Every structure is written in structure tokens, then in C-alpha cells.
Tab-separated table of C-alpha atoms and ligand atoms in Angstrom:
chain	number	residue	atom	x	y	z
A	1	MET	CA	-22.557	21.179	-0.632
A	2	ASN	CA	-23.972	18.536	1.737
A	3	ILE	CA	-21.633	15.797	2.941
A	4	LEU	CA	-23.102	12.680	4.540
A	5	VAL	CA	-20.617	11.396	7.103
A	6	THR	CA	-21.063	7.861	8.412
A	7	GLY	CA	-19.339	7.358	11.771
A	8	GLY	CA	-19.130	11.127	12.228
A	9	ALA	CA	-19.432	10.880	16.020
A	10	GLY	CA	-16.238	8.814	16.202
A	11	TYR	CA	-12.651	9.881	16.735
A	12	ILE	CA	-11.553	10.738	13.181
A	13	GLY	CA	-15.115	11.467	12.029
A	14	SER	CA	-15.703	14.176	14.653
A	15	HIS	CA	-12.425	15.923	13.785
A	16	THR	CA	-13.328	15.754	10.104
A	17	CYS	CA	-16.767	17.263	10.801
A	18	VAL	CA	-15.020	20.272	12.393
A	19	GLU	CA	-12.897	20.799	9.273
A	20	LEU	CA	-15.884	20.305	6.941
A	21	LEU	CA	-18.063	22.797	8.821
A	22	GLU	CA	-15.203	25.302	9.019
A	23	ALA	CA	-14.675	24.951	5.269
A	24	GLY	CA	-18.354	25.824	4.677
A	25	TYR	CA	-19.855	22.376	3.954
A	26	ASN	CA	-23.186	21.240	5.388
A	27	VAL	CA	-22.828	18.023	7.348
A	28	THR	CA	-25.181	15.104	7.985
A	29	VAL	CA	-23.913	12.477	10.435
A	30	VAL	CA	-25.186	8.896	10.552
A	31	ASP	CA	-23.790	7.014	13.550
A	32	ASN	CA	-25.212	4.244	15.746
A	33	LEU	CA	-22.998	5.425	18.644
A	34	SER	CA	-21.687	1.853	19.135
A	35	GLY	CA	-18.163	3.231	19.498
A	36	SER	CA	-18.810	6.861	20.339
A	37	SER	CA	-20.956	9.418	22.096
A	38	ARG	CA	-23.618	11.932	21.045
A	39	LYS	CA	-21.568	14.445	23.058
A	40	ALA	CA	-18.832	14.404	20.412
A	41	VAL	CA	-21.328	15.761	17.871
A	42	GLU	CA	-22.522	18.449	20.300
A	43	ARG	CA	-18.943	19.490	20.936
A	44	VAL	CA	-18.216	19.730	17.204
A	45	GLU	CA	-21.210	22.094	17.051
A	46	ASN	CA	-19.782	24.087	19.991
A	47	ILE	CA	-16.333	24.360	18.378
A	48	THR	CA	-17.667	25.493	15.007
A	49	GLY	CA	-20.860	27.339	16.025
A	50	LYS	CA	-22.649	25.377	13.279
A	51	ASN	CA	-25.340	22.704	13.286
A	52	ILE	CA	-25.070	19.084	12.223
A	53	SER	CA	-28.018	17.080	11.012
A	54	PHE	CA	-27.560	14.002	13.229
A	55	TYR	CA	-29.169	10.571	12.866
A	56	GLU	CA	-28.590	7.862	15.450
A	57	ALA	CA	-28.867	4.968	13.010
A	58	ASP	CA	-27.101	1.789	11.974
A	59	ILE	CA	-25.791	1.651	8.398
A	60	CYS	CA	-26.618	-2.066	8.422
A	61	ASP	CA	-30.306	-1.071	8.614
A	62	LYS	CA	-30.896	-0.473	4.916
A	63	ASN	CA	-34.422	0.929	5.120
A	64	THR	CA	-33.459	3.586	7.665
A	65	LEU	CA	-30.376	4.429	5.611
A	66	PHE	CA	-32.536	4.879	2.494
A	67	ASP	CA	-34.881	7.194	4.422
A	68	ILE	CA	-31.919	9.326	5.508
A	69	PHE	CA	-30.502	9.515	1.963
A	70	ASP	CA	-33.957	10.417	0.678
A	71	ARG	CA	-34.311	13.239	3.165
A	72	GLU	CA	-30.777	14.666	3.152
A	73	LYS	CA	-29.894	14.920	-0.576
A	74	ALA	CA	-26.157	14.331	-0.067
A	75	ASP	CA	-23.655	15.455	-2.702
A	76	ALA	CA	-20.945	13.108	-1.409
A	77	VAL	CA	-20.364	10.531	1.319
A	78	ILE	CA	-17.435	10.175	3.707
A	79	HIS	CA	-17.583	6.651	5.069
A	80	PHE	CA	-15.918	6.220	8.474
A	81	ALA	CA	-18.406	3.897	10.184
A	82	ALA	CA	-16.649	0.660	11.059
A	83	LEU	CA	-15.503	-1.521	13.914
A	84	LYS	CA	-11.748	-1.048	14.281
A	85	SER	CA	-10.128	-3.106	17.023
A	86	ILE	CA	-7.645	-5.672	15.719
A	87	PRO	CA	-7.773	-8.049	18.745
A	88	ASP	CA	-11.565	-7.788	18.796
A	89	SER	CA	-11.723	-8.640	15.103
A	90	VAL	CA	-9.746	-11.836	15.758
A	91	ALA	CA	-12.168	-12.808	18.550
A	92	ARG	CA	-15.373	-11.819	16.694
A	93	PRO	CA	-14.632	-11.915	12.952
A	94	LEU	CA	-18.233	-12.344	11.780
A	95	GLU	CA	-19.316	-9.215	13.597
A	96	TYR	CA	-16.533	-7.319	11.818
A	97	TYR	CA	-17.336	-8.713	8.375
A	98	ASN	CA	-21.022	-8.058	8.934
A	99	ASN	CA	-20.652	-4.509	10.179
A	100	ASN	CA	-17.844	-3.294	7.942
A	101	VAL	CA	-18.695	-5.151	4.749
A	102	THR	CA	-22.526	-5.237	4.866
A	103	GLY	CA	-22.516	-1.611	6.020
A	104	THR	CA	-20.420	-0.611	3.006
A	105	ILE	CA	-22.649	-2.502	0.567
A	106	ASN	CA	-25.678	-0.701	2.037
A	107	ILE	CA	-23.980	2.678	1.627
A	108	CYS	CA	-23.286	1.874	-2.035
A	109	GLU	CA	-26.875	0.742	-2.585
A	110	ALA	CA	-28.180	3.957	-1.035
A	111	MET	CA	-25.792	6.009	-3.186
A	112	LYS	CA	-27.015	4.216	-6.309
A	113	LYS	CA	-30.695	4.628	-5.428
A	114	PHE	CA	-30.373	8.339	-4.632
A	115	GLY	CA	-27.900	9.304	-7.349
A	116	VAL	CA	-24.822	10.021	-5.200
A	117	SER	CA	-21.633	9.232	-7.119
A	118	LYS	CA	-18.771	10.482	-4.894
A	119	ILE	CA	-17.353	8.758	-1.831
A	120	VAL	CA	-14.325	9.024	0.446
A	121	LEU	CA	-13.483	5.799	2.288
A	122	SER	CA	-11.478	5.416	5.510
A	123	SER	CA	-8.992	2.673	4.888
A	124	SER	CA	-5.975	1.698	6.893
A	125	ALA	CA	-2.320	0.779	6.814
A	126	ALA	CA	-3.684	-2.560	8.080
A	127	VAL	CA	-4.354	-3.485	4.419
A	128	TYR	CA	-0.583	-3.791	3.859
A	129	GLY	CA	-0.141	-6.336	6.662
A	130	LYS	CA	3.386	-7.617	7.078
A	131	THR	CA	5.160	-4.919	5.132
A	132	THR	CA	8.596	-5.573	3.783
A	133	GLU	CA	8.884	-2.485	1.561
A	134	LEU	CA	9.722	0.719	3.391
A	135	PRO	CA	8.470	3.366	3.055
A	136	VAL	CA	5.146	1.734	2.191
A	137	LYS	CA	3.770	2.829	-1.181
A	138	GLU	CA	0.171	2.637	-2.355
A	139	SER	CA	1.397	0.028	-4.848
A	140	SER	CA	2.997	-2.153	-2.126
A	141	PRO	CA	1.548	-5.664	-1.716
A	142	LEU	CA	-1.801	-5.889	0.078
A	143	LEU	CA	-1.585	-8.784	2.514
A	144	PRO	CA	-3.685	-8.008	5.603
A	145	VAL	CA	-2.949	-10.309	8.531
A	146	ASN	CA	-6.132	-9.985	10.594
A	147	PRO	CA	-9.909	-9.898	10.001
A	148	TYR	CA	-10.069	-6.133	10.583
A	149	GLY	CA	-7.464	-5.488	7.875
A	150	ARG	CA	-9.264	-7.866	5.534
A	151	THR	CA	-12.579	-6.014	6.032
A	152	LYS	CA	-10.789	-2.776	5.101
A	153	LEU	CA	-9.409	-4.331	1.921
A	154	ILE	CA	-12.835	-5.732	1.011
A	155	GLN	CA	-14.374	-2.289	1.611
A	156	GLU	CA	-11.840	-0.808	-0.809
A	157	GLN	CA	-12.659	-3.415	-3.450
A	158	ILE	CA	-16.415	-2.911	-3.067
A	159	ILE	CA	-16.077	0.857	-3.420
A	160	CYS	CA	-13.832	0.596	-6.491
A	161	ASP	CA	-16.106	-1.941	-8.225
A	162	PHE	CA	-19.195	0.068	-7.336
A	163	CYS	CA	-17.799	3.402	-8.549
A	164	GLY	CA	-16.652	1.672	-11.740
A	165	SER	CA	-20.197	0.418	-12.332
A	166	ILE	CA	-21.894	3.824	-11.927
A	167	ASN	CA	-19.112	5.922	-13.462
A	168	GLY	CA	-18.638	7.496	-10.037
A	169	ALA	CA	-15.518	8.563	-8.160
A	170	SER	CA	-13.864	7.540	-4.921
A	171	VAL	CA	-10.929	8.630	-2.829
A	172	ILE	CA	-9.608	5.908	-0.541
A	173	LEU	CA	-7.432	7.162	2.298
A	174	ARG	CA	-5.170	4.645	4.019
A	175	TYR	CA	-4.401	6.180	7.396
A	176	PHE	CA	-1.296	5.071	9.264
A	177	ASN	CA	-1.424	5.780	13.039
A	178	PRO	CA	-3.777	8.699	13.802
A	179	VAL	CA	-3.180	10.203	17.271
A	180	GLY	CA	-3.674	13.505	19.120
A	181	ALA	CA	-6.790	15.621	19.422
A	182	HIS	CA	-8.344	18.944	18.463
A	183	LYS	CA	-6.493	21.971	19.934
A	184	SER	CA	-9.604	22.934	21.937
A	185	GLY	CA	-9.336	19.766	24.046
A	186	LEU	CA	-13.094	19.299	23.493
A	187	ILE	CA	-12.933	16.281	21.187
A	188	GLY	CA	-10.470	13.400	21.135
A	189	GLU	CA	-10.028	9.649	21.176
A	190	ASP	CA	-12.277	7.844	23.655
A	191	PRO	CA	-11.676	4.099	23.427
A	192	LYS	CA	-14.154	1.766	25.088
A	193	GLY	CA	-12.435	-0.428	27.695
A	194	THR	CA	-8.667	-0.742	27.948
A	195	PRO	CA	-7.016	0.875	24.923
A	196	SER	CA	-5.088	-1.377	22.574
A	197	ASN	CA	-3.367	1.502	20.740
A	198	LEU	CA	-0.192	3.083	22.089
A	199	VAL	CA	-1.035	6.762	22.577
A	200	PRO	CA	-4.396	6.271	24.326
A	201	TYR	CA	-2.686	3.714	26.576
A	202	ILE	CA	0.155	6.111	27.453
A	203	SER	CA	-2.415	8.895	28.061
A	204	GLN	CA	-4.277	6.740	30.559
A	205	VAL	CA	-1.046	5.837	32.364
A	206	ALA	CA	-0.164	9.554	32.543
A	207	CYS	CA	-3.518	10.448	34.132
A	208	GLY	CA	-3.455	7.507	36.554
A	209	ARG	CA	-6.244	5.416	35.004
A	210	LEU	CA	-3.728	2.689	34.095
A	211	LYS	CA	-0.706	1.671	36.114
A	212	GLN	CA	2.041	0.898	33.650
A	213	LEU	CA	2.752	0.776	29.938
A	214	ASN	CA	3.740	-2.608	28.505
A	215	ILE	CA	6.208	-2.038	25.711
A	216	TYR	CA	5.682	-4.955	23.363
A	217	GLY	CA	9.184	-6.068	22.410
A	218	ASP	CA	12.643	-4.526	22.770
A	219	ASP	CA	14.431	-6.623	20.165
A	220	TYR	CA	13.025	-5.347	16.877
A	221	GLU	CA	15.319	-4.407	14.010
A	222	THR	CA	14.974	-0.697	14.856
A	223	PRO	CA	17.430	1.826	16.336
A	224	ASP	CA	16.240	1.330	19.958
A	225	GLY	CA	14.684	-2.145	19.548
A	226	THR	CA	11.055	-0.972	19.932
A	227	GLY	CA	8.483	-0.880	17.134
A	228	VAL	CA	8.502	2.072	14.741
A	229	ARG	CA	5.271	3.576	13.329
A	230	ASP	CA	4.088	6.555	11.314
A	231	TYR	CA	2.039	8.569	13.839
A	232	ILE	CA	-0.056	11.336	12.342
A	233	HIS	CA	-2.027	14.125	14.009
A	234	VAL	CA	-5.780	13.500	13.693
A	235	VAL	CA	-6.339	17.106	12.560
A	236	ASP	CA	-3.954	16.495	9.651
A	237	VAL	CA	-5.929	13.331	8.850
A	238	ALA	CA	-9.173	15.335	8.997
A	239	LYS	CA	-7.764	17.965	6.642
A	240	GLY	CA	-6.887	15.214	4.177
A	241	HIS	CA	-10.650	14.621	3.791
A	242	ILE	CA	-11.239	18.207	2.692
A	243	LYS	CA	-8.606	17.700	-0.005
A	244	ALA	CA	-10.267	14.408	-0.944
A	245	ILE	CA	-13.654	16.115	-1.371
A	246	GLU	CA	-11.982	18.821	-3.479
A	247	LYS	CA	-10.427	16.101	-5.615
A	248	LEU	CA	-13.861	14.510	-6.123
A	249	ASN	CA	-15.212	17.869	-7.214
A	250	HIS	CA	-12.652	17.888	-10.023
A	251	GLU	CA	-12.715	14.237	-11.045
A	252	LYS	CA	-16.007	12.903	-12.409
A	253	SER	CA	-14.951	9.261	-12.263
A	254	GLY	CA	-12.168	6.958	-11.127
A	255	ASN	CA	-10.741	5.544	-7.907
A	256	PHE	CA	-7.846	7.334	-6.202
A	257	ILE	CA	-5.908	5.751	-3.343
A	258	PHE	CA	-3.587	7.649	-0.976
A	259	ASN	CA	-1.477	6.933	2.076
A	260	ILE	CA	-2.140	9.362	4.907
A	261	GLY	CA	0.873	9.584	7.194
A	262	THR	CA	3.808	11.898	7.850
A	263	GLY	CA	6.349	9.677	6.130
A	264	LYS	CA	8.425	9.578	9.344
A	265	GLY	CA	8.695	6.684	11.770
A	266	TYR	CA	9.004	7.003	15.549
A	267	SER	CA	9.654	4.240	18.061
A	268	VAL	CA	7.551	3.398	21.112
A	269	ILE	CA	10.275	4.858	23.324
A	270	GLU	CA	10.435	8.079	21.300
A	271	MET	CA	6.650	8.499	21.592
A	272	MET	CA	6.752	7.790	25.308
A	273	LYS	CA	9.535	10.365	25.848
A	274	SER	CA	7.682	12.954	23.808
A	275	PHE	CA	4.531	12.312	25.851
A	276	GLU	CA	6.493	12.667	29.113
A	277	LYS	CA	7.788	16.033	27.900
A	278	ALA	CA	4.318	17.199	26.862
A	279	SER	CA	2.608	16.096	30.069
A	280	GLY	CA	5.345	16.609	32.645
A	281	LYS	CA	4.500	13.086	33.923
A	282	ASN	CA	6.735	10.047	34.195
A	283	ILE	CA	5.360	7.064	32.325
A	284	ASP	CA	6.008	3.883	34.267
A	285	PHE	CA	6.744	1.064	31.821
A	286	VAL	CA	7.916	-2.510	31.545
A	287	PHE	CA	9.219	-4.402	28.527
A	288	SER	CA	7.062	-7.378	27.681
A	289	SER	CA	7.021	-9.904	24.870
A	290	ARG	CA	6.226	-8.970	21.278
A	291	ARG	CA	2.549	-8.595	20.353
A	292	GLU	CA	1.468	-11.122	17.750
A	293	GLY	CA	1.191	-9.689	14.252
A	294	ASP	CA	3.365	-6.607	14.952
A	295	VAL	CA	6.052	-5.627	12.460
A	296	ASP	CA	9.404	-3.976	13.203
A	297	ALA	CA	8.664	-0.762	11.346
A	298	CYS	CA	5.913	0.704	9.209
A	299	TYR	CA	5.854	4.181	7.704
A	300	ALA	CA	4.316	5.653	4.608
A	301	ASP	CA	5.521	7.051	1.345
A	302	VAL	CA	3.296	10.132	1.274
A	303	SER	CA	4.523	11.656	-1.969
A	304	LEU	CA	1.409	10.675	-3.952
A	305	ALA	CA	-0.974	12.512	-1.586
A	306	GLN	CA	1.320	15.517	-1.677
A	307	ARG	CA	1.439	15.516	-5.473
A	308	GLU	CA	-2.159	14.643	-6.327
A	309	LEU	CA	-4.159	15.925	-3.360
A	310	GLY	CA	-1.933	18.869	-2.459
A	311	TRP	CA	-2.013	17.555	1.114
A	312	LYS	CA	0.850	17.223	3.563
A	313	ALA	CA	0.919	16.665	7.331
A	314	GLU	CA	1.756	19.827	9.260
A	315	TYR	CA	2.050	18.634	12.858
A	316	GLY	CA	4.927	16.761	14.500
A	317	ILE	CA	5.012	14.358	17.456
A	318	ASP	CA	5.298	17.147	20.056
A	319	ASP	CA	1.936	18.579	18.907
A	320	MET	CA	0.453	15.070	18.722
A	321	CYS	CA	1.450	14.330	22.322
A	322	SER	CA	0.581	17.721	23.816
A	323	ASP	CA	-2.857	17.733	22.145
A	324	ALA	CA	-3.514	14.116	23.194
A	325	TRP	CA	-2.564	15.108	26.753
A	326	LYS	CA	-4.755	18.229	26.772
A	327	TRP	CA	-7.773	16.111	25.741
A	328	GLN	CA	-6.948	13.439	28.354
A	329	LYS	CA	-6.381	15.981	31.144
A	330	LEU	CA	-9.632	17.857	30.437
A	331	ASN	CA	-11.626	14.622	29.922
A	332	PRO	CA	-10.061	11.935	32.143
A	333	GLU	CA	-13.094	9.673	31.623
A	334	GLY	CA	-13.514	10.581	27.938
A	335	TYR	CA	-17.052	11.744	27.088
A	336	ARG	CA	-18.543	9.969	30.126
B	1	NAD	P1	-14.282	5.230	15.978
B	1	NAD	O1	-14.697	3.929	16.548
B	1	NAD	O2	-13.986	6.339	16.905
B	1	NAD	O3	-15.379	5.726	14.926
B	1	NAD	C1	-16.157	4.843	14.162
B	1	NAD	C2	-17.579	5.345	14.278
B	1	NAD	O4	-18.437	4.517	13.486
B	1	NAD	C3	-18.111	5.296	15.709
B	1	NAD	O5	-18.704	6.539	16.033
B	1	NAD	C4	-19.167	4.180	15.676
B	1	NAD	O6	-20.224	4.427	16.587
B	1	NAD	C5	-19.612	4.239	14.229
B	1	NAD	N1	-20.149	2.980	13.705
B	1	NAD	C6	-19.581	1.750	13.720
B	1	NAD	N2	-20.387	0.855	13.129
B	1	NAD	C7	-21.496	1.529	12.724
B	1	NAD	C8	-22.687	1.167	12.066
B	1	NAD	N3	-22.939	-0.095	11.729
B	1	NAD	N4	-23.617	2.113	11.807
B	1	NAD	C9	-23.407	3.400	12.165
B	1	NAD	N5	-22.280	3.816	12.800
B	1	NAD	C10	-21.353	2.885	13.088
B	1	NAD	O7	-13.042	4.955	15.006
B	1	NAD	P2	-12.074	5.971	14.275
B	1	NAD	O8	-10.730	5.807	14.862
B	1	NAD	O9	-12.679	7.306	14.198
B	1	NAD	O10	-12.046	5.294	12.849
B	1	NAD	C11	-12.801	5.799	11.767
B	1	NAD	C12	-12.480	4.996	10.531
B	1	NAD	O11	-11.089	5.082	10.273
B	1	NAD	C13	-12.798	3.512	10.613
B	1	NAD	O12	-13.312	3.102	9.379
B	1	NAD	C14	-11.453	2.864	10.880
B	1	NAD	O13	-11.422	1.561	10.366
B	1	NAD	C15	-10.536	3.788	10.120
B	1	NAD	N6	-9.153	3.826	10.620
B	1	NAD	C16	-8.896	4.175	11.908
B	1	NAD	C17	-7.578	4.227	12.365
B	1	NAD	C18	-7.245	4.576	13.785
B	1	NAD	O14	-6.145	4.272	14.243
B	1	NAD	N7	-8.112	5.228	14.533
B	1	NAD	C19	-6.524	3.912	11.495
B	1	NAD	C20	-6.824	3.555	10.180
B	1	NAD	C21	-8.149	3.522	9.751
B	2	WQD	C1	1.906	1.060	17.875
B	2	WQD	C2	3.215	0.527	18.439
B	2	WQD	C3	3.049	-1.684	19.362
B	2	WQD	C4	0.347	-0.594	22.626
B	2	WQD	C5	-2.958	-0.442	14.406
B	2	WQD	C6	-3.514	-0.766	13.033
B	2	WQD	C7	-3.527	0.464	12.176
B	2	WQD	C8	-4.334	1.549	12.850
B	2	WQD	C9	-3.711	1.842	14.177
B	2	WQD	C10	-6.719	1.024	12.373
B	2	WQD	C11	3.495	-0.931	18.112
B	2	WQD	C12	3.373	-0.678	20.446
B	2	WQD	C13	1.164	-0.560	21.516
B	2	WQD	C14	0.921	-0.875	23.908
B	2	WQD	C15	3.074	-1.036	22.853
B	2	WQD	N1	-5.703	1.204	13.147
B	2	WQD	N2	2.507	-0.766	21.634
B	2	WQD	N3	2.274	-1.073	23.961
B	2	WQD	O1	-0.544	-1.777	15.728
B	2	WQD	O2	0.784	0.092	14.630
B	2	WQD	O3	-1.608	-0.070	14.216
B	2	WQD	O4	-3.710	0.632	14.974
B	2	WQD	O5	-6.822	0.916	11.224
B	2	WQD	O6	-4.047	0.187	10.947
B	2	WQD	O7	-2.718	-1.765	12.447
B	2	WQD	O8	-0.878	0.632	16.430
B	2	WQD	O9	-0.962	1.902	18.520
B	2	WQD	O10	-1.493	-0.561	18.573
B	2	WQD	O11	0.853	0.164	18.204
B	2	WQD	O12	4.296	-1.217	22.975
B	2	WQD	O13	0.220	-0.935	24.929
B	2	WQD	O14	3.141	0.588	19.880
B	2	WQD	O15	3.729	-2.890	19.568
B	2	WQD	O16	4.881	-1.053	17.934
B	2	WQD	P1	-0.456	-0.408	15.251
B	2	WQD	P2	-0.688	0.544	17.994
């Protein structure tokens, strides 16, 4: 079975390619490398001893995308390719709408033209926005609070409408906070510029690239006053995609939406302490003001994925932090 993976050179995409290849799937990657490196694909090939059919191409370029679909005869698509920085999306919303929304429409058009009727979409907890219901269920209100989150919700709607129109099937995975790296230390998260997410920031403080962690807020309604999130090991996230593909092999049509988290919340301070233990380094930090748009706590109800996908996270925060640290230590400048 051939899986066409958009954004397969990226953080979650590269980890998913490892799991796909190890499970015996053939993999085609389409990535314009705007947020990643060709090296990630080479390292996936090194880890698995298998080849990837790689195209450096932009999914917004419809003609090139059609050529790739024509040549590769995909059985299903996993669609990761997107821009994903929340602050960036506030500064450059049109770029985000163009890339994430137009790109998704092009993928659907290519699927229609070449008779592909199964797709897995990367969505995000960002579609829930200012959550009041905890744990967050798939049926919780969808009120994204930034352009990035809105592009993710629009992507979901496009995919559902499209699959409805062709009698196809989709699995939409709403990831919470993916962190960590592959056990080999060969692939991991490599943000461009200063990281905005917590674990990459802590990692760069631990290895001396950044001076000090700013903890955004110490007066949240949480046990220690710092924000609580549902961190999930990226390898668990990747494995969720194998279950999603298996689900699509059983279901001919319909749209299926799942939260992908552990169901447990940890605070910024708990993550920092766990990272200190894993790395043996002290993380210098200072409390600063709350970051706009942040909520007190956000963690998933993961019972639906467990029941309907047969998927459950296996790793805890100690693995997340020690694997993130191994990647950072072996690759202090990322793939550069
Ligand atoms: P990433 O930036 O590492 O990977 C995205 C990949 O898509 C990159 O390799 C980039 O080069 C590629 N890409 C972007 N626009 C493209 C285009 N127009 N054409 C071709 N390739 C393009 O990000 P990630 O963390 O691996 O995220 C993957 C997906 O998961 C995204 O859709 C993101 O919105 C979603 N997601 C990520 C997180 C997270 O915290 N990392 C959480 C929830 C959802
Ligand atoms: C986690 C916690 C911060 C950085 C976003 C998206 C989500 C997903 C992951 C894409 C919060 C605190 C952070 C720092 C800090 N992405 N923090 N100092 O905001 O929960 O989730 O990224 O889809 O959908 O919404 O993740 O890692 O930025 O923050 O104190 O330097 O760490 O305030 O409590 P977030 P995060």
C-alpha cells in the first residue's frame, strides 16, 4: 500500500514515516522544505533501511501536485503540510490561510482527479480555542482564537465536505502537545528561529543556546499556578497514524475525528523538573507575564481514540523529556 505523505520531512511527518515504513507501507513524501530539512528524510531512510520516494514540491503548486499523484498511484494520503506557528499566524494571517487552506483544497482536487478516497488530516487542539470543558472531548465547542487554529478548523471542514461528496473516508487527528523525539536521536523537532513551544525552548536552554526560560504566568487556576497541557510523545502520535490508516482500510466512507493526547495534564514547572532530571542540567528560569491567548489548563478526553482506533499513548513525560534531550544533545543545531 502506497501512502502519500505531505509534510513528511517535518517533525511529526518524519516520525510517522518511520512507523509507516516499519509497518510495511511504501511512502511518498511531498514537502517544500519550508519548515524542515531534506536530512530528516535521509535519516528516516537510515533508521528504517528503506527508501522514500521524495519530491521537493509545494502543495500550493497544483500542476506539480497532479504530476506527483499521476506518477505515484497513492492508496491514501496523510496530510501534515502546513504552517504551524501561532504568533506567526497572527502576524501573517494571509500566508497561513493561503498555505494551509489552498494547499488542502489542492490535495482534495488531486485526490478526486486520481481516484484517491482516503485521507488522514493533522488537526490540532488549537481548534478548541478557549476551552472550558475539561477533559476536552471531540464534541466540545470549536472556537479557535487565532488564525492558525482557524486554518485547522477550515481544513477539517474542507476534508469532511470533500469526503462526503466523493463517498470517501477521512480520519482527522487533533493532536494536543506533541513533544520528544525518536529513540535513535536521529530525528526530532527543529524549529526555525527561537522556539515558541515549551519543550524545544527548555531543550535550547539546557544545551546553552538560550539563556533562560520565561515561564508565562504563575497565577493560573492550576495546582502550582503555571499552565497545564497534555504533552504527548511524538512516537505515540506517529503510531496513531498507523491506526488511522487501518481504520480507513475498514471504513469505506465517513469522517472520523479523534483527540490524540495522553489524557493527563502537566504544568510548566512539572515539565521543567522532568527535563532537569532527564538532562542532568539546571534550567534557569524567570516568571513573566501571561502569554496572550493561553488558557489555564487543556487536556484531552482520549477515550474515543482508545475505543474506535484501538490506540493509546504508551510513553510518559520522563520518556518525552529524555528523548527530547537525546535529540538536542546529539544535534545542538538541529539538522544544520
Ligand atoms: P513541521 O513544520 O515540522 O512540518 C510541516 C511540514 O510541512 C514541513 O516539513 C514543511 O516544510 C511542510 N510544508 C509546509 N507548507 C508546505 C507546502 N505548502 N507544501 C509542501 N510542504 C509544506 O510541523 P509539525 O509539527 O510536524 O506539524 C505537522 C502537522 O501537525 C501540521 O499540520 C500542524 O499544523 C499539525 N500540528 C502540529 C502540532 C505541534 O505541536 N507540532 C500540534 C498540533 C497539530
Ligand atoms: C505550553 C505551555 C505556555 C513557552 C500550541 C498550540 C497547539 C500545538 C502546540 C499546533 C503553556 C508555557 C511556553 C515558553 C512557557 N500546536 N510556555 N514558556 O500553547 O499549549 O499549544 O502549540 O497545533 O495546538 O495551541 O503549547 O508549548 O507553546 O505552551 O511558559 O517559552 O508552556 O504558556 O502553558 P500550547 P506551548
